[in-house]
Amino acid sequence: MRAMSSVEPWVGTWRPHKPKGPIAALYGSPGPKYALPGLTGVSKHDPTKYKAPTFSFGARHSSKIESSPGPSYLIPSNITKVGRDGAPAFSLHSRPKEPKFFQPPGPGKYSPELAGKSIFRSAPAHSLSGRNKEVSKMKTPGPASYSLPPVLGHTTVATSAAPTYSFCGRSKNGSFHEDLKKTPGPAAYKAVDPGIYREKPPQFSMTGRNFPPSETTKKPGPGAHYPEMVTATRAKPPSFSFGLRHSEFIAPLIIQD
């Protein structure tokens, strides 16, 4: 009994150990791969559960509030509820320039002879100006850039085209210089088996010659028979085989009908 108990039941160097990480096959649920939403906090809260009201702490504002008239405004000491208090004060400015005398235009400032174009009809007048630089950069197509559609051939567009014919090379098939040696002869065709379209005759095959057993024929000896393996005339005892060790995490075979 002591000798039997000292023998370890494990084969090889493998020993059971605690897994280093979670194994999905150990869990009946999808496992740690899927995380349920939490029930605390504002973000990522479980939508199926009741959510209590939440309040946030605002950021600290600057001490200077521009929207209200607080202590940031410095009121001068000479300002009272009835106005400014104190002696009258005067400011010093530079001496202003003396205004020029008004000089209206005289009779010589007018040109009544040039008023004819505004009152009477006049011929058109054109002025000559310098060439614009942007015009020189514009490359417009000239008259030679356009081409009229052709009027000859079979690809005319605006006119009707006459029938056209093309010249092709001479074919060697059926011509007078065709090489007739390349044509198949009578031996190139396989004769049809008469058994296909007529009554098929009986066929016989030839086998090797058979000899009756004699004294020189090799016969099985007593060692060639295994009477202990005969199970046709008696009951067969149960037999067991040693299979491979399968993992407990292996997935079952599912066959879809």
Coordinates of C-alpha atoms in Angstrom, one line a residue:
M1 CA 0.0 0.0 0.0
R2 CA 2.8 2.4 0.7
A3 CA 4.5 1.6 -2.6
M4 CA 1.2 2.4 -4.4
S5 CA 0.6 5.6 -2.6
S6 CA 4.1 6.9 -3.4
V7 CA 3.4 6.8 -7.2
E8 CA 2.1 10.2 -8.4
P9 CA -1.1 10.1 -10.6
W10 CA 0.3 12.8 -12.9
V11 CA 2.1 11.9 -16.1
G12 CA 5.0 14.0 -17.3
T13 CA 6.2 17.4 -15.8
W14 CA 2.7 19.0 -15.8
R15 CA 1.2 19.7 -12.4
P16 CA -2.1 21.5 -11.6
H17 CA -1.5 25.2 -10.9
K18 CA -3.6 28.4 -10.4
P19 CA -4.1 30.3 -13.6
K20 CA -2.2 33.6 -13.8
G21 CA -5.2 35.4 -15.4
P22 CA -9.0 34.9 -15.8
I23 CA -10.0 32.2 -18.2
A24 CA -13.2 32.9 -20.1
A25 CA -14.2 29.2 -20.1
L26 CA -14.4 29.2 -16.3
Y27 CA -17.3 31.7 -16.3
G28 CA -20.8 31.0 -17.5
S29 CA -21.3 34.6 -18.4
P30 CA -19.3 36.4 -21.2
G31 CA -16.6 36.9 -18.6
P32 CA -14.4 39.8 -17.7
K33 CA -14.3 40.8 -21.4
Y34 CA -17.6 42.7 -20.9
A35 CA -17.9 45.2 -18.0
L36 CA -21.3 46.2 -16.7
P37 CA -21.9 50.0 -16.4
G38 CA -21.4 51.4 -13.0
L39 CA -24.1 52.7 -10.6
T40 CA -22.1 55.7 -9.3
G41 CA -21.1 58.9 -10.9
V42 CA -22.6 60.9 -13.7
S43 CA -20.7 59.5 -16.8
K44 CA -21.4 55.9 -17.9
H45 CA -24.2 55.3 -15.5
D46 CA -26.4 52.3 -16.0
P47 CA -29.4 53.6 -17.9
T48 CA -31.7 50.8 -16.5
K49 CA -31.1 51.8 -12.9
Y50 CA -32.4 54.8 -10.9
K51 CA -30.0 57.8 -10.9
A52 CA -30.0 60.1 -7.9
P53 CA -29.6 63.9 -8.4
T54 CA -26.0 65.0 -8.6
F55 CA -24.4 68.4 -7.9
S56 CA -21.1 69.7 -9.2
F57 CA -18.7 72.1 -7.6
G58 CA -18.1 75.1 -9.7
A59 CA -14.7 76.6 -10.5
R60 CA -13.4 79.5 -8.4
H61 CA -14.0 82.8 -10.2
S62 CA -11.5 85.7 -10.3
S63 CA -11.8 88.3 -7.6
K64 CA -12.4 91.0 -10.1
I65 CA -16.0 91.0 -11.3
E66 CA -16.4 93.3 -14.3
S67 CA -20.2 93.1 -14.5
S68 CA -20.9 94.8 -11.2
P69 CA -19.8 98.2 -9.9
G70 CA -17.7 96.9 -7.0
P71 CA -14.6 98.3 -5.2
S72 CA -12.6 98.0 -8.4
Y73 CA -13.9 101.5 -9.4
L74 CA -11.9 104.3 -7.9
I75 CA -14.1 107.3 -7.2
P76 CA -12.2 110.6 -7.1
S77 CA -12.3 112.5 -3.8
N78 CA -13.7 115.7 -5.3
I79 CA -16.9 114.0 -6.6
T80 CA -19.9 114.5 -4.3
K81 CA -23.6 113.7 -4.7
V82 CA -24.2 117.2 -6.2
G83 CA -21.3 117.2 -8.6
R84 CA -17.6 118.0 -8.7
D85 CA -16.3 120.1 -5.8
G86 CA -13.3 122.4 -5.9
A87 CA -12.0 125.6 -7.6
P88 CA -12.4 126.1 -11.3
A89 CA -9.6 124.6 -13.3
F90 CA -8.4 125.7 -16.8
S91 CA -6.3 123.8 -19.4
L92 CA -3.6 125.2 -21.7
H93 CA -3.8 124.7 -25.4
S94 CA -1.7 125.8 -28.3
R95 CA -2.6 129.0 -30.3
P96 CA -5.0 128.2 -33.1
K97 CA -4.1 129.2 -36.6
E98 CA -5.7 132.2 -38.1
P99 CA -8.3 131.4 -40.7
K100 CA -7.5 132.1 -44.4
F101 CA -9.4 134.6 -46.3
F102 CA -12.1 133.1 -48.5
Q103 CA -11.1 133.3 -52.2
P104 CA -14.1 132.5 -54.5
P105 CA -13.3 131.5 -58.1
G106 CA -13.2 134.3 -60.7
P107 CA -14.6 134.4 -64.2
G108 CA -11.3 132.9 -65.6
K109 CA -11.7 129.7 -63.7
Y110 CA -14.6 128.5 -65.8
S111 CA -14.4 127.0 -69.3
P112 CA -17.8 127.2 -71.0
E113 CA -16.4 126.0 -74.3
L114 CA -16.0 122.6 -72.8
A115 CA -19.6 122.3 -71.8
G116 CA -20.7 121.3 -75.3
K117 CA -20.3 117.6 -74.7
S118 CA -22.6 117.7 -71.8
I119 CA -25.3 119.7 -73.6
F120 CA -25.0 118.8 -77.2
R121 CA -24.3 115.5 -79.0
S122 CA -20.7 114.8 -79.8
A123 CA -18.8 112.1 -81.7
P124 CA -17.4 109.2 -79.7
A125 CA -14.0 109.7 -78.4
H126 CA -11.5 107.0 -77.5
S127 CA -8.3 107.3 -75.5
L128 CA -5.2 105.3 -75.9
S129 CA -3.8 103.6 -72.8
G130 CA -1.0 101.3 -72.0
R131 CA -1.1 97.6 -72.5
N132 CA -2.3 95.8 -69.4
K133 CA 0.1 93.2 -68.0
E134 CA -2.6 90.7 -67.2
V135 CA -3.8 90.6 -70.8
S136 CA -0.3 89.4 -72.0
K137 CA -0.6 86.4 -69.7
M138 CA -3.9 85.3 -71.1
K139 CA -3.2 82.7 -73.9
T140 CA -6.4 82.6 -75.9
P141 CA -6.6 80.1 -78.7
G142 CA -6.0 81.5 -82.2
P143 CA -7.8 80.7 -85.5
A144 CA -5.4 77.8 -86.2
S145 CA -6.4 76.1 -82.9
Y146 CA -9.8 75.1 -84.4
S147 CA -10.2 72.5 -87.0
L148 CA -13.3 71.8 -89.1
P149 CA -14.7 68.2 -89.2
P150 CA -13.4 66.2 -92.2
V151 CA -15.5 65.8 -95.3
L152 CA -13.6 62.9 -96.8
G153 CA -13.7 59.3 -95.7
H154 CA -16.2 57.3 -93.7
T155 CA -15.9 59.4 -90.5
T156 CA -17.7 62.6 -91.8
V157 CA -20.0 64.4 -89.5
A158 CA -21.8 67.2 -91.4
T159 CA -21.9 65.5 -94.9
S160 CA -23.0 62.1 -96.1
A161 CA -20.2 59.6 -96.7
A162 CA -19.9 57.3 -99.7
P163 CA -19.4 53.6 -99.2
T164 CA -15.8 52.7 -98.5
Y165 CA -14.0 49.5 -98.9
S166 CA -10.8 48.2 -97.2
F167 CA -8.0 46.0 -98.5
C168 CA -7.1 43.0 -96.5
G169 CA -4.4 40.3 -96.9
R170 CA -4.9 37.1 -98.8
S171 CA -6.0 34.1 -96.8
K172 CA -4.1 30.8 -97.1
N173 CA -7.2 28.7 -96.3
G174 CA -8.8 27.6 -99.6
S175 CA -6.3 29.4 -101.8
F176 CA -4.3 27.8 -104.6
H177 CA -1.1 27.7 -102.6
E178 CA -2.6 26.1 -99.5
D179 CA -0.5 23.3 -98.1
L180 CA -2.7 20.2 -98.3
K181 CA -0.2 18.1 -96.4
K182 CA -1.4 19.6 -93.2
T183 CA -4.9 18.3 -93.6
P184 CA -5.7 15.2 -91.5
G185 CA -5.5 11.9 -93.3
P186 CA -7.6 8.7 -92.8
A187 CA -5.3 7.5 -90.0
A188 CA -6.0 10.7 -88.0
Y189 CA -9.6 9.5 -87.2
K190 CA -10.3 6.8 -84.7
A191 CA -12.5 4.0 -85.8
V192 CA -15.7 3.8 -83.8
D193 CA -16.2 0.6 -81.8
P194 CA -19.0 -1.4 -83.4
G195 CA -20.3 -2.3 -79.9
I196 CA -21.6 1.3 -79.5
Y197 CA -24.0 1.3 -82.4
R198 CA -24.6 -2.5 -82.8
E199 CA -25.2 -5.4 -80.4
K200 CA -22.2 -5.7 -78.2
P201 CA -20.6 -9.2 -78.3
P202 CA -19.5 -11.0 -75.1
Q203 CA -16.0 -10.2 -73.8
F204 CA -13.6 -12.4 -72.1
S205 CA -10.5 -11.7 -70.0
M206 CA -7.3 -13.7 -69.7
T207 CA -6.0 -14.5 -66.2
G208 CA -2.9 -16.2 -64.9
R209 CA -2.7 -20.0 -64.7
N210 CA -3.8 -21.5 -61.4
F211 CA -2.1 -24.6 -60.0
P212 CA -3.6 -26.9 -57.4
P213 CA -1.8 -27.1 -54.0
S214 CA 0.8 -29.7 -53.8
E215 CA 3.4 -30.8 -51.2
T216 CA 5.7 -27.8 -52.1
T217 CA 2.9 -25.3 -51.4
K218 CA 3.6 -23.1 -48.3
K219 CA 1.0 -23.8 -45.6
P220 CA 0.4 -21.9 -42.4
G221 CA 1.9 -23.4 -39.2
P222 CA 0.5 -23.6 -35.7
G223 CA 2.0 -20.2 -34.8
A224 CA 0.1 -18.4 -37.6
H225 CA -3.2 -18.9 -35.9
Y226 CA -4.6 -16.9 -32.8
P227 CA -7.4 -19.0 -31.3
E228 CA -7.6 -16.6 -28.2
M229 CA -8.7 -13.8 -30.4
V230 CA -11.7 -15.6 -31.8
T231 CA -14.9 -13.9 -30.6
A232 CA -17.4 -15.3 -33.1
T233 CA -18.2 -18.5 -31.1
R234 CA -18.0 -17.1 -27.6
A235 CA -18.7 -13.8 -25.6
K236 CA -16.1 -11.1 -25.9
P237 CA -14.8 -9.7 -22.6
P238 CA -15.0 -5.9 -22.2
S239 CA -12.0 -4.0 -23.4
F240 CA -10.8 -0.5 -22.5
S241 CA -8.4 1.9 -24.1
F242 CA -6.3 4.7 -22.7
G243 CA -7.3 8.0 -24.4
L244 CA -5.7 11.4 -24.3
R245 CA -6.1 13.9 -21.5
H246 CA -8.6 16.5 -22.7
S247 CA -8.9 20.1 -21.3
E248 CA -11.9 20.9 -19.1
F249 CA -12.2 24.2 -21.0
I250 CA -12.6 22.7 -24.4
A251 CA -15.7 23.9 -26.2
P252 CA -18.3 21.2 -27.2
L253 CA -18.9 20.4 -30.8
I254 CA -22.1 22.1 -32.0
I255 CA -23.6 20.9 -35.3
Q256 CA -26.3 23.0 -36.8
D257 CA -29.1 21.0 -38.4

